[in-house]
PDB file of N, CA, C, O and CB in Angstrom:
ATOM      1  N   MET A   1     -22.436 -12.665 -19.092  1.00  0.00           N
ATOM      2  CA  MET A   1     -21.722 -12.370 -19.407  1.00  0.00           C
ATOM      3  C   MET A   1     -20.846 -13.750 -19.983  1.00  0.00           C
ATOM      4  O   MET A   1     -20.708 -14.816 -19.382  1.00  0.00           O
ATOM      5  CB  MET A   1     -21.438 -11.535 -18.549  1.00  0.00           C
ATOM      6  N   LYS A   2     -20.154 -13.279 -21.714  1.00  0.00           N
ATOM      7  CA  LYS A   2     -19.575 -13.752 -22.351  1.00  0.00           C
ATOM      8  C   LYS A   2     -18.525 -15.360 -21.645  1.00  0.00           C
ATOM      9  O   LYS A   2     -18.651 -16.582 -21.723  1.00  0.00           O
ATOM     10  CB  LYS A   2     -19.022 -12.524 -22.840  1.00  0.00           C
ATOM     11  N   ASN A   3     -17.306 -14.158 -20.838  1.00  0.00           N
ATOM     12  CA  ASN A   3     -16.311 -15.268 -20.015  1.00  0.00           C
ATOM     13  C   ASN A   3     -16.728 -15.184 -18.810  1.00  0.00           C
ATOM     14  O   ASN A   3     -17.688 -14.595 -18.312  1.00  0.00           O
ATOM     15  CB  ASN A   3     -14.701 -15.046 -19.980  1.00  0.00           C
ATOM     16  N   ASN A   4     -15.776 -15.939 -18.312  1.00  0.00           N
ATOM     17  CA  ASN A   4     -15.585 -15.862 -16.469  1.00  0.00           C
ATOM     18  C   ASN A   4     -14.408 -15.041 -16.566  1.00  0.00           C
ATOM     19  O   ASN A   4     -13.373 -15.287 -17.186  1.00  0.00           O
ATOM     20  CB  ASN A   4     -15.227 -17.539 -15.409  1.00  0.00           C
ATOM     21  N   TRP A   5     -14.780 -13.757 -15.684  1.00  0.00           N
ATOM     22  CA  TRP A   5     -13.576 -12.788 -15.275  1.00  0.00           C
ATOM     23  C   TRP A   5     -13.498 -13.594 -13.720  1.00  0.00           C
ATOM     24  O   TRP A   5     -14.357 -14.275 -13.161  1.00  0.00           O
ATOM     25  CB  TRP A   5     -14.006 -10.730 -15.273  1.00  0.00           C
ATOM     26  N   PHE A   6     -12.045 -13.201 -13.262  1.00  0.00           N
ATOM     27  CA  PHE A   6     -11.736 -13.377 -12.002  1.00  0.00           C
ATOM     28  C   PHE A   6     -11.077 -11.921 -11.398  1.00  0.00           C
ATOM     29  O   PHE A   6     -10.724 -11.084 -12.228  1.00  0.00           O
ATOM     30  CB  PHE A   6     -10.786 -14.638 -11.943  1.00  0.00           C
ATOM     31  N   CYS A   7     -10.937 -11.667 -10.132  1.00  0.00           N
ATOM     32  CA  CYS A   7     -10.888 -11.318  -9.129  1.00  0.00           C
ATOM     33  C   CYS A   7      -9.049 -11.119  -9.552  1.00  0.00           C
ATOM     34  O   CYS A   7      -8.349 -12.130  -9.492  1.00  0.00           O
ATOM     35  CB  CYS A   7     -11.651 -12.314  -7.962  1.00  0.00           C
ATOM     36  N   PRO A   8      -8.291  -9.511 -10.038  1.00  0.00           N
ATOM     37  CA  PRO A   8      -6.995  -9.711  -9.815  1.00  0.00           C
ATOM     38  C   PRO A   8      -6.450  -9.456  -9.006  1.00  0.00           C
ATOM     39  O   PRO A   8      -5.234  -9.613  -9.115  1.00  0.00           O
ATOM     40  CB  PRO A   8      -6.426  -9.423 -10.381  1.00  0.00           C
ATOM     41  N   ASN A   9      -6.967  -8.932  -7.755  1.00  0.00           N
ATOM     42  CA  ASN A   9      -6.725  -9.396  -6.245  1.00  0.00           C
ATOM     43  C   ASN A   9      -6.649 -10.115  -5.517  1.00  0.00           C
ATOM     44  O   ASN A   9      -5.735 -10.194  -4.696  1.00  0.00           O
ATOM     45  CB  ASN A   9      -7.065  -9.235  -5.700  1.00  0.00           C
ATOM     46  N   CYS A  10      -7.955 -11.122  -5.654  1.00  0.00           N
ATOM     47  CA  CYS A  10      -8.145 -12.451  -4.654  1.00  0.00           C
ATOM     48  C   CYS A  10      -8.039 -13.514  -5.902  1.00  0.00           C
ATOM     49  O   CYS A  10      -7.159 -14.356  -5.720  1.00  0.00           O
ATOM     50  CB  CYS A  10      -9.897 -12.555  -3.610  1.00  0.00           C
ATOM     51  N   GLY A  11      -8.692 -13.627  -7.012  1.00  0.00           N
ATOM     52  CA  GLY A  11      -8.782 -15.050  -7.522  1.00  0.00           C
ATOM     53  C   GLY A  11     -10.210 -14.888  -7.636  1.00  0.00           C
ATOM     54  O   GLY A  11     -10.482 -14.970  -8.834  1.00  0.00           O
ATOM     55  N   GLN A  12     -11.195 -14.706  -6.986  1.00  0.00           N
ATOM     56  CA  GLN A  12     -12.917 -15.316  -7.317  1.00  0.00           C
ATOM     57  C   GLN A  12     -13.239 -14.576  -8.095  1.00  0.00           C
ATOM     58  O   GLN A  12     -12.855 -13.413  -8.224  1.00  0.00           O
ATOM     59  CB  GLN A  12     -14.141 -15.344  -6.226  1.00  0.00           C
ATOM     60  N   PRO A  13     -14.296 -15.394  -8.971  1.00  0.00           N
ATOM     61  CA  PRO A  13     -15.116 -15.471  -9.773  1.00  0.00           C
ATOM     62  C   PRO A  13     -15.769 -13.374  -9.899  1.00  0.00           C
ATOM     63  O   PRO A  13     -16.208 -12.879  -8.861  1.00  0.00           O
ATOM     64  CB  PRO A  13     -16.214 -16.892  -9.128  1.00  0.00           C
ATOM     65  N   MET A  14     -15.733 -12.820 -10.712  1.00  0.00           N
ATOM     66  CA  MET A  14     -16.253 -11.391 -10.334  1.00  0.00           C
ATOM     67  C   MET A  14     -18.147 -11.831 -11.146  1.00  0.00           C
ATOM     68  O   MET A  14     -18.465 -12.829 -11.792  1.00  0.00           O
ATOM     69  CB  MET A  14     -14.946  -9.678 -11.390  1.00  0.00           C
ATOM     70  N   GLU A  15     -18.812 -10.900 -10.833  1.00  0.00           N
ATOM     71  CA  GLU A  15     -20.183 -10.753 -11.495  1.00  0.00           C
ATOM     72  C   GLU A  15     -20.418  -9.494 -11.527  1.00  0.00           C
ATOM     73  O   GLU A  15     -20.042  -8.530 -10.860  1.00  0.00           O
ATOM     74  CB  GLU A  15     -21.316 -11.415 -10.867  1.00  0.00           C
ATOM     75  N   ALA A  16     -21.411  -9.720 -12.809  1.00  0.00           N
ATOM     76  CA  ALA A  16     -22.281  -8.536 -13.310  1.00  0.00           C
ATOM     77  C   ALA A  16     -23.605  -7.803 -12.641  1.00  0.00           C
ATOM     78  O   ALA A  16     -24.768  -8.129 -12.882  1.00  0.00           O
ATOM     79  CB  ALA A  16     -22.734  -8.985 -14.497  1.00  0.00           C
ATOM     80  N   GLN A  17     -23.219  -6.830 -11.823  1.00  0.00           N
ATOM     81  CA  GLN A  17     -24.628  -6.199 -11.252  1.00  0.00           C
ATOM     82  C   GLN A  17     -25.224  -5.231 -11.797  1.00  0.00           C
ATOM     83  O   GLN A  17     -24.557  -4.419 -12.438  1.00  0.00           O
ATOM     84  CB  GLN A  17     -24.584  -5.718 -10.056  1.00  0.00           C
ATOM     85  N   ARG A  18     -26.538  -5.095 -11.682  1.00  0.00           N
ATOM     86  CA  ARG A  18     -27.400  -4.598 -12.386  1.00  0.00           C
ATOM     87  C   ARG A  18     -27.919  -3.133 -11.183  1.00  0.00           C
ATOM     88  O   ARG A  18     -28.323  -3.345 -10.040  1.00  0.00           O
ATOM     89  CB  ARG A  18     -28.559  -5.926 -12.849  1.00  0.00           C
ATOM     90  N   HIS A  19     -27.806  -2.051 -11.655  1.00  0.00           N
ATOM     91  CA  HIS A  19     -27.772  -0.917 -10.517  1.00  0.00           C
ATOM     92  C   HIS A  19     -29.209  -0.052 -11.526  1.00  0.00           C
ATOM     93  O   HIS A  19     -29.313   0.055 -12.748  1.00  0.00           O
ATOM     94  CB  HIS A  19     -25.736   0.192 -10.291  1.00  0.00           C
ATOM     95  N   VAL A  20     -30.005   0.368 -10.587  1.00  0.00           N
ATOM     96  CA  VAL A  20     -31.498   1.224 -11.409  1.00  0.00           C
ATOM     97  C   VAL A  20     -31.402   2.365 -10.366  1.00  0.00           C
ATOM     98  O   VAL A  20     -31.538   2.357  -9.143  1.00  0.00           O
ATOM     99  CB  VAL A  20     -33.466   0.231 -11.400  1.00  0.00           C
ATOM    100  N   ASP A  21     -31.130   3.328 -11.233  1.00  0.00           N
ATOM    101  CA  ASP A  21     -31.535   5.045 -10.455  1.00  0.00           C
ATOM    102  C   ASP A  21     -32.648   5.340 -10.029  1.00  0.00           C
ATOM    103  O   ASP A  21     -33.045   6.312 -10.671  1.00  0.00           O
ATOM    104  CB  ASP A  21     -31.458   6.265 -11.287  1.00  0.00           C
ATOM    105  N   ASN A  22     -33.417   5.010  -9.244  1.00  0.00           N
ATOM    106  CA  ASN A  22     -34.585   5.222  -8.904  1.00  0.00           C
ATOM    107  C   ASN A  22     -35.018   6.794  -9.250  1.00  0.00           C
ATOM    108  O   ASN A  22     -36.241   6.916  -9.324  1.00  0.00           O
ATOM    109  CB  ASN A  22     -34.659   4.813  -7.506  1.00  0.00           C
ATOM    110  N   ALA A  23     -34.596   7.487  -9.379  1.00  0.00           N
ATOM    111  CA  ALA A  23     -34.993   9.021  -9.464  1.00  0.00           C
ATOM    112  C   ALA A  23     -35.356   8.997 -10.952  1.00  0.00           C
ATOM    113  O   ALA A  23     -36.524   9.206 -11.282  1.00  0.00           O
ATOM    114  CB  ALA A  23     -33.692  10.231  -9.037  1.00  0.00           C
ATOM    115  N   THR A  24     -34.495   8.775 -11.780  1.00  0.00           N
ATOM    116  CA  THR A  24     -34.358   8.932 -13.156  1.00  0.00           C
ATOM    117  C   THR A  24     -35.073   7.814 -13.688  1.00  0.00           C
ATOM    118  O   THR A  24     -36.158   8.010 -14.235  1.00  0.00           O
ATOM    119  CB  THR A  24     -32.949   9.009 -13.626  1.00  0.00           C
ATOM    120  N   GLY A  25     -34.382   6.164 -13.548  1.00  0.00           N
ATOM    121  CA  GLY A  25     -34.831   5.172 -13.785  1.00  0.00           C
ATOM    122  C   GLY A  25     -33.989   4.020 -14.968  1.00  0.00           C
ATOM    123  O   GLY A  25     -34.153   2.990 -15.621  1.00  0.00           O
ATOM    124  N   GLN A  26     -32.874   5.256 -14.590  1.00  0.00           N
ATOM    125  CA  GLN A  26     -31.659   4.408 -15.489  1.00  0.00           C
ATOM    126  C   GLN A  26     -31.269   3.008 -14.996  1.00  0.00           C
ATOM    127  O   GLN A  26     -31.341   2.566 -13.850  1.00  0.00           O
ATOM    128  CB  GLN A  26     -30.203   5.236 -15.468  1.00  0.00           C
ATOM    129  N   THR A  27     -30.836   2.404 -16.126  1.00  0.00           N
ATOM    130  CA  THR A  27     -29.662   1.283 -15.324  1.00  0.00           C
ATOM    131  C   THR A  27     -28.683   1.191 -15.995  1.00  0.00           C
ATOM    132  O   THR A  27     -28.662   1.397 -17.209  1.00  0.00           O
ATOM    133  CB  THR A  27     -30.006  -0.220 -15.082  1.00  0.00           C
ATOM    134  N   THR A  28     -27.823   0.901 -15.374  1.00  0.00           N
ATOM    135  CA  THR A  28     -26.371   0.771 -15.679  1.00  0.00           C
ATOM    136  C   THR A  28     -25.986  -0.701 -14.999  1.00  0.00           C
ATOM    137  O   THR A  28     -26.811  -1.398 -14.408  1.00  0.00           O
ATOM    138  CB  THR A  28     -25.441   2.138 -15.002  1.00  0.00           C
ATOM    139  N   TRP A  29     -24.205  -1.143 -15.240  1.00  0.00           N
ATOM    140  CA  TRP A  29     -23.777  -2.397 -15.337  1.00  0.00           C
ATOM    141  C   TRP A  29     -22.354  -1.910 -14.521  1.00  0.00           C
ATOM    142  O   TRP A  29     -21.609  -0.953 -14.734  1.00  0.00           O
ATOM    143  CB  TRP A  29     -23.735  -3.089 -16.994  1.00  0.00           C
ATOM    144  N   SER A  30     -22.325  -2.621 -13.845  1.00  0.00           N
ATOM    145  CA  SER A  30     -20.693  -2.658 -13.307  1.00  0.00           C
ATOM    146  C   SER A  30     -20.211  -4.361 -13.417  1.00  0.00           C
ATOM    147  O   SER A  30     -21.007  -5.139 -13.942  1.00  0.00           O
ATOM    148  CB  SER A  30     -20.562  -2.015 -11.331  1.00  0.00           C
ATOM    149  N   ILE A  31     -19.164  -4.764 -13.009  1.00  0.00           N
ATOM    150  CA  ILE A  31     -18.972  -6.072 -12.883  1.00  0.00           C
ATOM    151  C   ILE A  31     -17.657  -5.893 -12.082  1.00  0.00           C
ATOM    152  O   ILE A  31     -16.701  -5.300 -12.581  1.00  0.00           O
ATOM    153  CB  ILE A  31     -18.951  -6.917 -14.266  1.00  0.00           C
ATOM    154  N   GLY A  32     -17.618  -6.447 -10.757  1.00  0.00           N
ATOM    155  CA  GLY A  32     -16.379  -6.856 -10.145  1.00  0.00           C
ATOM    156  C   GLY A  32     -16.745  -7.767  -9.190  1.00  0.00           C
ATOM    157  O   GLY A  32     -17.730  -8.493  -9.056  1.00  0.00           O
ATOM    158  N   CYS A  33     -15.578  -7.546  -8.445  1.00  0.00           N
ATOM    159  CA  CYS A  33     -15.380  -8.597  -7.482  1.00  0.00           C
ATOM    160  C   CYS A  33     -16.436  -8.791  -6.052  1.00  0.00           C
ATOM    161  O   CYS A  33     -16.975  -7.758  -5.654  1.00  0.00           O
ATOM    162  CB  CYS A  33     -13.930  -8.331  -7.038  1.00  0.00           C
ATOM    163  N   LEU A  34     -16.671  -9.853  -5.435  1.00  0.00           N
ATOM    164  CA  LEU A  34     -17.775  -9.974  -4.449  1.00  0.00           C
ATOM    165  C   LEU A  34     -17.286  -8.816  -3.341  1.00  0.00           C
ATOM    166  O   LEU A  34     -18.121  -8.032  -2.889  1.00  0.00           O
ATOM    167  CB  LEU A  34     -17.923 -11.662  -3.776  1.00  0.00           C
ATOM    168  N   ASN A  35     -15.937  -8.760  -2.949  1.00  0.00           N
ATOM    169  CA  ASN A  35     -15.238  -8.467  -1.994  1.00  0.00           C
ATOM    170  C   ASN A  35     -15.360  -6.448  -2.380  1.00  0.00           C
ATOM    171  O   ASN A  35     -14.778  -6.055  -3.391  1.00  0.00           O
ATOM    172  CB  ASN A  35     -13.584  -9.481  -2.087  1.00  0.00           C
ATOM    173  N   PRO A  36     -15.873  -5.749  -1.788  1.00  0.00           N
ATOM    174  CA  PRO A  36     -16.498  -4.035  -2.658  1.00  0.00           C
ATOM    175  C   PRO A  36     -15.115  -3.354  -2.417  1.00  0.00           C
ATOM    176  O   PRO A  36     -14.962  -2.283  -3.004  1.00  0.00           O
ATOM    177  CB  PRO A  36     -18.188  -2.817  -1.652  1.00  0.00           C
ATOM    178  N   LYS A  37     -14.124  -3.787  -1.677  1.00  0.00           N
ATOM    179  CA  LYS A  37     -12.776  -3.305  -1.619  1.00  0.00           C
ATOM    180  C   LYS A  37     -12.059  -3.890  -2.982  1.00  0.00           C
ATOM    181  O   LYS A  37     -11.262  -3.096  -3.481  1.00  0.00           O
ATOM    182  CB  LYS A  37     -12.034  -3.810  -0.189  1.00  0.00           C
ATOM    183  N   HIS A  38     -12.176  -4.850  -3.504  1.00  0.00           N
ATOM    184  CA  HIS A  38     -11.320  -5.126  -4.664  1.00  0.00           C
ATOM    185  C   HIS A  38     -12.038  -4.363  -5.759  1.00  0.00           C
ATOM    186  O   HIS A  38     -12.800  -3.396  -5.745  1.00  0.00           O
ATOM    187  CB  HIS A  38     -11.137  -6.726  -4.996  1.00  0.00           C
ATOM    188  N   PHE A  39     -11.291  -5.501  -7.172  1.00  0.00           N
ATOM    189  CA  PHE A  39     -11.772  -4.572  -8.562  1.00  0.00           C
ATOM    190  C   PHE A  39     -13.246  -4.296  -8.891  1.00  0.00           C
ATOM    191  O   PHE A  39     -14.183  -5.056  -8.647  1.00  0.00           O
ATOM    192  CB  PHE A  39     -11.292  -5.295  -9.894  1.00  0.00           C
ATOM    193  N   HIS A  40     -13.310  -3.082  -9.490  1.00  0.00           N
ATOM    194  CA  HIS A  40     -15.066  -2.823  -9.961  1.00  0.00           C
ATOM    195  C   HIS A  40     -14.760  -1.944 -11.197  1.00  0.00           C
ATOM    196  O   HIS A  40     -13.826  -1.151 -11.074  1.00  0.00           O
ATOM    197  CB  HIS A  40     -16.284  -1.802  -8.615  1.00  0.00           C
ATOM    198  N   THR A  41     -15.326  -1.977 -12.196  1.00  0.00           N
ATOM    199  CA  THR A  41     -16.059  -1.374 -13.259  1.00  0.00           C
ATOM    200  C   THR A  41     -16.646  -0.321 -12.804  1.00  0.00           C
ATOM    201  O   THR A  41     -17.133  -0.478 -11.684  1.00  0.00           O
ATOM    202  CB  THR A  41     -16.970  -2.159 -13.865  1.00  0.00           C
ATOM    203  N   ARG A  42     -16.791   0.815 -13.324  1.00  0.00           N
ATOM    204  CA  ARG A  42     -17.870   1.690 -13.186  1.00  0.00           C
ATOM    205  C   ARG A  42     -19.084   1.368 -14.205  1.00  0.00           C
ATOM    206  O   ARG A  42     -18.922   0.742 -15.252  1.00  0.00           O
ATOM    207  CB  ARG A  42     -17.334   3.099 -13.379  1.00  0.00           C
ATOM    208  N   GLY A  43     -20.248   1.850 -13.784  1.00  0.00           N
ATOM    209  CA  GLY A  43     -21.357   1.809 -14.755  1.00  0.00           C
ATOM    210  C   GLY A  43     -21.463   1.859 -16.210  1.00  0.00           C
ATOM    211  O   GLY A  43     -21.022   2.914 -16.664  1.00  0.00           O
ATOM    212  N   TYR A  44     -21.834   1.183 -16.928  1.00  0.00           N
ATOM    213  CA  TYR A  44     -21.880   1.101 -17.920  1.00  0.00           C
ATOM    214  C   TYR A  44     -23.548   1.269 -18.722  1.00  0.00           C
ATOM    215  O   TYR A  44     -24.477   1.460 -17.938  1.00  0.00           O
ATOM    216  CB  TYR A  44     -21.141   0.021 -17.966  1.00  0.00           C
ATOM    217  N   ILE A  45     -23.781   1.218 -19.765  1.00  0.00           N
ATOM    218  CA  ILE A  45     -25.908   1.148 -20.122  1.00  0.00           C
ATOM    219  C   ILE A  45     -25.811  -0.085 -20.659  1.00  0.00           C
ATOM    220  O   ILE A  45     -26.882  -0.219 -21.251  1.00  0.00           O
ATOM    221  CB  ILE A  45     -26.933   2.460 -21.567  1.00  0.00           C
ATOM    222  N   ASN A  46     -24.944  -1.430 -20.870  1.00  0.00           N
ATOM    223  CA  ASN A  46     -25.459  -2.701 -20.576  1.00  0.00           C
ATOM    224  C   ASN A  46     -24.046  -3.370 -20.413  1.00  0.00           C
ATOM    225  O   ASN A  46     -22.904  -2.947 -20.587  1.00  0.00           O
ATOM    226  CB  ASN A  46     -26.508  -3.351 -21.744  1.00  0.00           C
ATOM    227  N   ALA A  47     -24.576  -4.604 -20.003  1.00  0.00           N
ATOM    228  CA  ALA A  47     -23.423  -5.940 -19.455  1.00  0.00           C
ATOM    229  C   ALA A  47     -22.339  -6.151 -20.453  1.00  0.00           C
ATOM    230  O   ALA A  47     -21.125  -6.306 -20.320  1.00  0.00           O
ATOM    231  CB  ALA A  47     -24.197  -7.600 -19.305  1.00  0.00           C
ATOM    232  N   ALA A  48     -23.152  -6.111 -21.529  1.00  0.00           N
ATOM    233  CA  ALA A  48     -21.656  -6.355 -22.693  1.00  0.00           C
ATOM    234  C   ALA A  48     -20.991  -5.379 -23.199  1.00  0.00           C
ATOM    235  O   ALA A  48     -20.127  -5.609 -24.044  1.00  0.00           O
ATOM    236  CB  ALA A  48     -21.899  -7.011 -24.028  1.00  0.00           C
ATOM    237  N   ILE A  49     -21.257  -4.168 -22.796  1.00  0.00           N
ATOM    238  CA  ILE A  49     -20.632  -2.955 -22.850  1.00  0.00           C
ATOM    239  C   ILE A  49     -19.399  -2.460 -21.322  1.00  0.00           C
ATOM    240  O   ILE A  49     -18.371  -1.785 -21.270  1.00  0.00           O
ATOM    241  CB  ILE A  49     -22.039  -1.939 -23.015  1.00  0.00           C
ATOM    242  N   ALA A  50     -20.153  -3.168 -20.366  1.00  0.00           N
ATOM    243  CA  ALA A  50     -18.995  -3.343 -19.237  1.00  0.00           C
ATOM    244  C   ALA A  50     -18.102  -4.585 -19.419  1.00  0.00           C
ATOM    245  O   ALA A  50     -16.982  -4.622 -18.910  1.00  0.00           O
ATOM    246  CB  ALA A  50     -19.655  -3.480 -17.750  1.00  0.00           C
ATOM    247  N   GLU A  51     -18.593  -5.585 -20.135  1.00  0.00           N
ATOM    248  CA  GLU A  51     -17.124  -6.500 -20.195  1.00  0.00           C
ATOM    249  C   GLU A  51     -16.329  -6.460 -21.209  1.00  0.00           C
ATOM    250  O   GLU A  51     -15.397  -7.262 -21.273  1.00  0.00           O
ATOM    251  CB  GLU A  51     -17.261  -7.881 -20.139  1.00  0.00           C
ATOM    252  N   ILE A  52     -16.544  -5.517 -22.199  1.00  0.00           N
ATOM    253  CA  ILE A  52     -15.371  -4.785 -22.950  1.00  0.00           C
ATOM    254  C   ILE A  52     -14.707  -4.157 -22.309  1.00  0.00           C
ATOM    255  O   ILE A  52     -13.495  -4.163 -22.095  1.00  0.00           O
ATOM    256  CB  ILE A  52     -15.612  -3.981 -23.870  1.00  0.00           C
ATOM    257  N   GLN A  53     -15.497  -3.584 -21.977  1.00  0.00           N
ATOM    258  CA  GLN A  53     -13.928  -2.502 -20.721  1.00  0.00           C
ATOM    259  C   GLN A  53     -13.958  -2.850 -19.994  1.00  0.00           C
ATOM    260  O   GLN A  53     -13.661  -1.876 -19.301  1.00  0.00           O
ATOM    261  CB  GLN A  53     -13.733  -1.012 -20.102  1.00  0.00           C
ATOM    262  N   LEU A  54     -14.143  -3.862 -19.135  1.00  0.00           N
ATOM    263  CA  LEU A  54     -13.548  -4.692 -18.343  1.00  0.00           C
ATOM    264  C   LEU A  54     -12.333  -5.373 -19.084  1.00  0.00           C
ATOM    265  O   LEU A  54     -11.304  -4.838 -18.670  1.00  0.00           O
ATOM    266  CB  LEU A  54     -14.541  -5.615 -17.844  1.00  0.00           C
ATOM    267  N   GLY A  55     -12.090  -6.217 -19.898  1.00  0.00           N
ATOM    268  CA  GLY A  55     -11.247  -6.831 -20.708  1.00  0.00           C
ATOM    269  C   GLY A  55     -10.290  -5.626 -20.924  1.00  0.00           C
ATOM    270  O   GLY A  55      -9.102  -5.636 -20.602  1.00  0.00           O
ATOM    271  N   LYS A  56     -10.873  -4.695 -21.445  1.00  0.00           N
ATOM    272  CA  LYS A  56      -9.605  -3.533 -21.902  1.00  0.00           C
ATOM    273  C   LYS A  56      -8.825  -3.340 -19.936  1.00  0.00           C
ATOM    274  O   LYS A  56      -7.801  -3.889 -19.530  1.00  0.00           O
ATOM    275  CB  LYS A  56     -10.688  -1.317 -22.838  1.00  0.00           C
ATOM    276  N   LEU A  57      -9.294  -2.871 -19.530  1.00  0.00           N
ATOM    277  CA  LEU A  57      -8.796  -2.491 -17.757  1.00  0.00           C
ATOM    278  C   LEU A  57      -7.816  -3.873 -17.779  1.00  0.00           C
ATOM    279  O   LEU A  57      -6.589  -3.786 -17.729  1.00  0.00           O
ATOM    280  CB  LEU A  57     -10.467  -2.547 -16.119  1.00  0.00           C
ATOM    281  N   LEU A  58      -8.330  -4.788 -17.836  1.00  0.00           N
ATOM    282  CA  LEU A  58      -7.455  -6.008 -17.046  1.00  0.00           C
ATOM    283  C   LEU A  58      -5.884  -6.508 -18.421  1.00  0.00           C
ATOM    284  O   LEU A  58      -4.920  -7.266 -18.317  1.00  0.00           O
ATOM    285  CB  LEU A  58      -9.016  -7.854 -16.715  1.00  0.00           C
ATOM    286  N   ARG A  59      -6.361  -5.646 -19.495  1.00  0.00           N
ATOM    287  CA  ARG A  59      -4.860  -6.275 -20.322  1.00  0.00           C
ATOM    288  C   ARG A  59      -4.111  -4.901 -19.876  1.00  0.00           C
ATOM    289  O   ARG A  59      -2.903  -5.128 -19.935  1.00  0.00           O
ATOM    290  CB  ARG A  59      -4.911  -6.624 -22.508  1.00  0.00           C
ATOM    291  N   GLN A  60      -4.385  -3.392 -19.399  1.00  0.00           N
ATOM    292  CA  GLN A  60      -3.247  -2.656 -19.142  1.00  0.00           C
ATOM    293  C   GLN A  60      -2.036  -3.221 -18.675  1.00  0.00           C
ATOM    294  O   GLN A  60      -1.059  -2.502 -18.467  1.00  0.00           O
ATOM    295  CB  GLN A  60      -3.540  -1.804 -18.354  1.00  0.00           C
TER     296      GLN A  60
END
């Protein structure tokens, strides 16, 4: 990720996570807090798009 992002709920650093659908082989990326109950983006086609969307969500 280009920027360091922090969870709006707890202030901990968020990380990009890669998810692969075993049936289709499609890869998606999400960015979120390590606590699964806190903030997460949905899956995007690459990490850069996920980061752009995260910025938009946090600025609302």
